[in-house]
């Protein structure tokens, strides 16, 4: 998960899942995971898988996220883009209604030519550690929040930034922890 960075699945199930997806990569059009309260992505270990795993926010706001949903654009089995719609919650009390509005599209928000894994890796995952404006955009899109003390804490946290970057590439607990330790050991110079 993208809060405490604790594994949602045991490593043995991650391995089994990734093996199945790799084996059937030619027929798996996409991996669309929902109800995780975070708008993010993960890469499969195999380069045979065309798209990253897409993790979608949720309508219920129990983890500091604003309610959201995605609308996908596709042609056949090809993912073309997605648009995120969200509503702003009143953090000070009850509200009578929510208005969902278009918040962003993946391709325009991140300057992607396609939704392919190599595009996400090159234009988002790799530069995220050192590109402050990209990090700000990612954090704002992660929970559809542009203010608040939680957002400010995540935005300025070197540890959270490293963990987010490692989570993109490392689905198993051990490799994730090794990645985090490697960045902490090398003292990666982050700009946040």
Tab-separated table of C-alpha atoms in Angstrom:
chain	number	residue	atom	x	y	z
A	1	UNK	CA	0.000	0.000	0.000
A	2	UNK	CA	1.071	3.600	-0.478
A	3	UNK	CA	0.557	4.692	3.139
A	4	UNK	CA	2.675	2.416	5.275
A	5	UNK	CA	4.250	0.562	2.344
A	6	UNK	CA	3.340	-2.790	3.797
A	7	UNK	CA	2.746	-5.615	1.367
A	8	UNK	CA	-0.858	-6.317	0.475
A	9	UNK	CA	0.056	-9.853	-0.673
A	10	UNK	CA	2.572	-12.359	0.663
A	11	UNK	CA	5.608	-12.653	-1.605
A	12	UNK	CA	4.734	-16.236	-2.612
A	13	UNK	CA	1.435	-14.973	-4.057
A	14	UNK	CA	3.153	-12.048	-5.784
A	15	UNK	CA	5.524	-14.507	-7.455
A	16	UNK	CA	2.679	-16.807	-8.496
A	17	UNK	CA	0.622	-13.908	-9.851
A	18	UNK	CA	3.481	-12.362	-11.824
A	19	UNK	CA	4.346	-15.754	-13.315
A	20	UNK	CA	0.783	-16.253	-14.531
A	21	UNK	CA	0.625	-12.749	-16.011
A	22	UNK	CA	4.011	-13.231	-17.682
A	23	UNK	CA	2.951	-16.597	-19.093
A	24	UNK	CA	-0.204	-15.071	-20.592
A	25	UNK	CA	1.173	-11.610	-21.393
A	26	UNK	CA	0.069	-11.963	-24.995
A	27	UNK	CA	-3.610	-12.201	-23.960
A	28	UNK	CA	-3.745	-10.035	-20.812
A	29	UNK	CA	-4.871	-6.636	-22.049
A	30	UNK	CA	-4.403	-4.771	-18.772
A	31	UNK	CA	-4.289	-5.057	-14.992
A	32	UNK	CA	-6.711	-2.607	-13.459
A	33	UNK	CA	-6.843	-2.715	-9.672
A	34	UNK	CA	-9.475	-0.693	-7.846
A	35	UNK	CA	-10.471	0.452	-4.397
A	36	UNK	CA	-6.957	1.157	-3.159
A	37	UNK	CA	-7.617	4.807	-2.309
A	38	UNK	CA	-4.554	5.823	-4.315
A	39	UNK	CA	-4.071	6.793	-7.922
A	40	UNK	CA	-0.784	5.119	-8.780
A	41	UNK	CA	0.875	2.283	-10.710
A	42	UNK	CA	3.331	-0.613	-10.434
A	43	UNK	CA	5.582	-2.345	-12.940
A	44	UNK	CA	5.636	-6.053	-13.574
A	45	UNK	CA	9.076	-7.721	-13.382
A	46	UNK	CA	8.764	-8.958	-16.969
A	47	UNK	CA	9.177	-6.652	-19.944
A	48	UNK	CA	6.704	-8.867	-21.837
A	49	UNK	CA	3.828	-7.059	-20.080
A	50	UNK	CA	2.881	-4.004	-22.119
A	51	UNK	CA	1.206	-1.875	-19.438
A	52	UNK	CA	1.962	-1.288	-15.777
A	53	UNK	CA	-0.473	-2.369	-13.108
A	54	UNK	CA	-2.844	0.555	-12.680
A	55	UNK	CA	-4.113	1.218	-9.148
A	56	UNK	CA	-7.216	3.349	-8.886
A	57	UNK	CA	-8.488	5.587	-6.131
A	58	UNK	CA	-11.847	4.965	-4.477
A	59	UNK	CA	-15.134	6.715	-3.978
A	60	UNK	CA	-14.927	6.126	-0.220
A	61	UNK	CA	-12.507	8.596	1.392
A	62	UNK	CA	-11.272	6.626	4.379
A	63	UNK	CA	-7.547	7.119	3.700
A	64	UNK	CA	-7.328	10.900	3.237
A	65	UNK	CA	-8.202	10.606	-0.444
A	66	UNK	CA	-10.855	12.631	-2.156
A	67	UNK	CA	-13.453	10.416	-3.844
A	68	UNK	CA	-12.540	9.526	-7.412
A	69	UNK	CA	-13.086	7.181	-10.317
A	70	UNK	CA	-11.491	6.599	-13.730
A	71	UNK	CA	-12.901	6.483	-17.207
A	72	UNK	CA	-10.744	4.498	-19.615
A	73	UNK	CA	-10.228	5.184	-23.309
A	74	UNK	CA	-9.290	2.120	-25.300
A	75	UNK	CA	-9.394	0.613	-28.768
A	76	UNK	CA	-9.721	-3.154	-28.761
A	77	UNK	CA	-7.159	-4.345	-26.208
A	78	UNK	CA	-5.066	-1.163	-26.440
A	79	UNK	CA	-5.318	1.305	-23.568
A	80	UNK	CA	-5.233	4.831	-24.962
A	81	UNK	CA	-5.661	6.996	-21.860
A	82	UNK	CA	-7.618	7.372	-18.658
A	83	UNK	CA	-9.340	10.366	-17.153
A	84	UNK	CA	-9.754	10.731	-13.406
A	85	UNK	CA	-12.875	12.361	-12.041
A	86	UNK	CA	-12.925	13.514	-8.450
A	87	UNK	CA	-14.912	15.435	-5.873
A	88	UNK	CA	-13.579	17.740	-3.188
A	89	UNK	CA	-14.571	16.847	0.354
A	90	UNK	CA	-15.261	19.445	2.998
A	91	UNK	CA	-12.777	18.434	5.706
A	92	UNK	CA	-14.549	20.550	8.331
A	93	UNK	CA	-17.863	18.743	8.468
A	94	UNK	CA	-20.726	17.139	6.626
A	95	UNK	CA	-21.736	18.255	3.183
A	96	UNK	CA	-24.981	17.833	1.297
A	97	UNK	CA	-23.594	16.824	-2.076
A	98	UNK	CA	-20.497	16.021	-4.080
A	99	UNK	CA	-19.736	17.277	-7.552
A	100	UNK	CA	-17.431	15.048	-9.554
A	101	UNK	CA	-15.320	16.938	-12.078
A	102	UNK	CA	-12.597	15.955	-14.479
A	103	UNK	CA	-9.297	16.260	-12.602
A	104	UNK	CA	-6.711	15.013	-15.081
A	105	UNK	CA	-5.902	12.585	-17.849
A	106	UNK	CA	-2.818	10.412	-17.536
A	107	UNK	CA	-1.291	11.324	-20.882
A	108	UNK	CA	-1.645	15.070	-20.430
A	109	UNK	CA	-0.721	15.145	-16.716
A	110	UNK	CA	2.485	13.204	-17.206
A	111	UNK	CA	3.350	14.020	-20.826
A	112	UNK	CA	2.947	10.425	-21.964
A	113	UNK	CA	2.734	9.428	-25.608
A	114	UNK	CA	1.053	6.162	-24.598
A	115	UNK	CA	0.174	4.245	-21.444
A	116	UNK	CA	2.907	1.670	-22.067
A	117	UNK	CA	5.113	0.659	-19.148
A	118	UNK	CA	8.264	2.070	-20.767
A	119	UNK	CA	6.571	5.505	-21.036
A	120	UNK	CA	5.595	5.455	-17.342
A	121	UNK	CA	9.079	4.315	-16.365
A	122	UNK	CA	10.896	6.914	-18.472
A	123	UNK	CA	8.651	9.910	-17.885
A	124	UNK	CA	7.324	9.319	-14.355
A	125	UNK	CA	8.956	6.604	-12.233
A	126	UNK	CA	12.631	7.293	-12.982
A	127	UNK	CA	12.604	11.108	-12.779
A	128	UNK	CA	10.245	11.211	-9.780
A	129	UNK	CA	13.086	11.049	-7.231
A	130	UNK	CA	14.720	14.227	-8.470
A	131	UNK	CA	12.042	16.231	-10.275
A	132	UNK	CA	10.177	18.371	-7.725
A	133	UNK	CA	7.406	19.550	-10.059
A	134	UNK	CA	6.712	15.957	-11.126
A	135	UNK	CA	6.707	14.867	-7.467
A	136	UNK	CA	4.193	17.620	-6.623
A	137	UNK	CA	1.935	16.563	-9.521
A	138	UNK	CA	2.195	12.907	-8.494
A	139	UNK	CA	1.321	13.659	-4.843
A	140	UNK	CA	-1.614	15.863	-5.873
A	141	UNK	CA	-2.926	13.083	-8.134
A	142	UNK	CA	-2.222	10.270	-5.674
A	143	UNK	CA	-5.161	11.198	-3.414
A	144	UNK	CA	-6.627	14.091	-5.437
A	145	UNK	CA	-5.664	16.532	-2.714
A	146	UNK	CA	-3.919	19.858	-3.211
A	147	UNK	CA	-3.796	20.922	0.435
A	148	UNK	CA	-3.811	19.626	3.979
A	149	UNK	CA	-1.254	18.648	6.591
A	150	UNK	CA	-1.141	15.005	5.448
A	151	UNK	CA	-0.331	16.067	1.891
A	152	UNK	CA	2.310	18.513	3.129
A	153	UNK	CA	3.899	15.744	5.199
A	154	UNK	CA	4.053	13.338	2.277
A	155	UNK	CA	5.226	16.045	-0.109
A	156	UNK	CA	8.211	16.948	2.065
A	157	UNK	CA	9.134	13.454	3.217
A	158	UNK	CA	12.355	12.101	1.722
A	159	UNK	CA	11.500	8.641	3.084
A	160	UNK	CA	8.018	8.654	1.526
A	161	UNK	CA	9.443	9.756	-1.827
A	162	UNK	CA	12.030	6.957	-1.820
A	163	UNK	CA	9.431	4.388	-0.781
A	164	UNK	CA	7.042	5.553	-3.513
A	165	UNK	CA	9.780	5.240	-6.152
A	166	UNK	CA	10.832	1.796	-4.916
A	167	UNK	CA	7.210	0.604	-4.803
A	168	UNK	CA	6.809	1.222	-8.550
A	169	UNK	CA	9.481	-1.325	-9.447
A	170	UNK	CA	9.537	-3.785	-6.558
A	171	UNK	CA	6.429	-5.884	-5.933
A	172	UNK	CA	8.069	-8.240	-3.444
A	173	UNK	CA	8.830	-7.169	0.121
A	174	UNK	CA	12.504	-8.139	0.128
A	175	UNK	CA	13.427	-6.343	-3.096
A	176	UNK	CA	11.375	-3.309	-2.017
A	177	UNK	CA	13.244	-3.081	1.299
A	178	UNK	CA	16.585	-3.547	-0.481
A	179	UNK	CA	15.715	-0.675	-2.831
A	180	UNK	CA	14.789	1.611	0.075
A	181	UNK	CA	17.972	0.690	1.942
A	182	UNK	CA	20.049	1.281	-1.180
A	183	UNK	CA	18.652	4.797	-1.590
A	184	UNK	CA	19.069	5.533	2.113
A	185	UNK	CA	22.638	4.168	2.082
A	186	UNK	CA	23.691	6.178	-0.960
A	187	UNK	CA	22.065	9.305	0.481
A	188	UNK	CA	20.259	10.079	-2.755
A	189	UNK	CA	20.061	13.829	-3.027
A	190	UNK	CA	16.370	14.559	-3.285
A	191	UNK	CA	15.162	18.041	-4.005
A	192	UNK	CA	12.066	17.961	-1.787
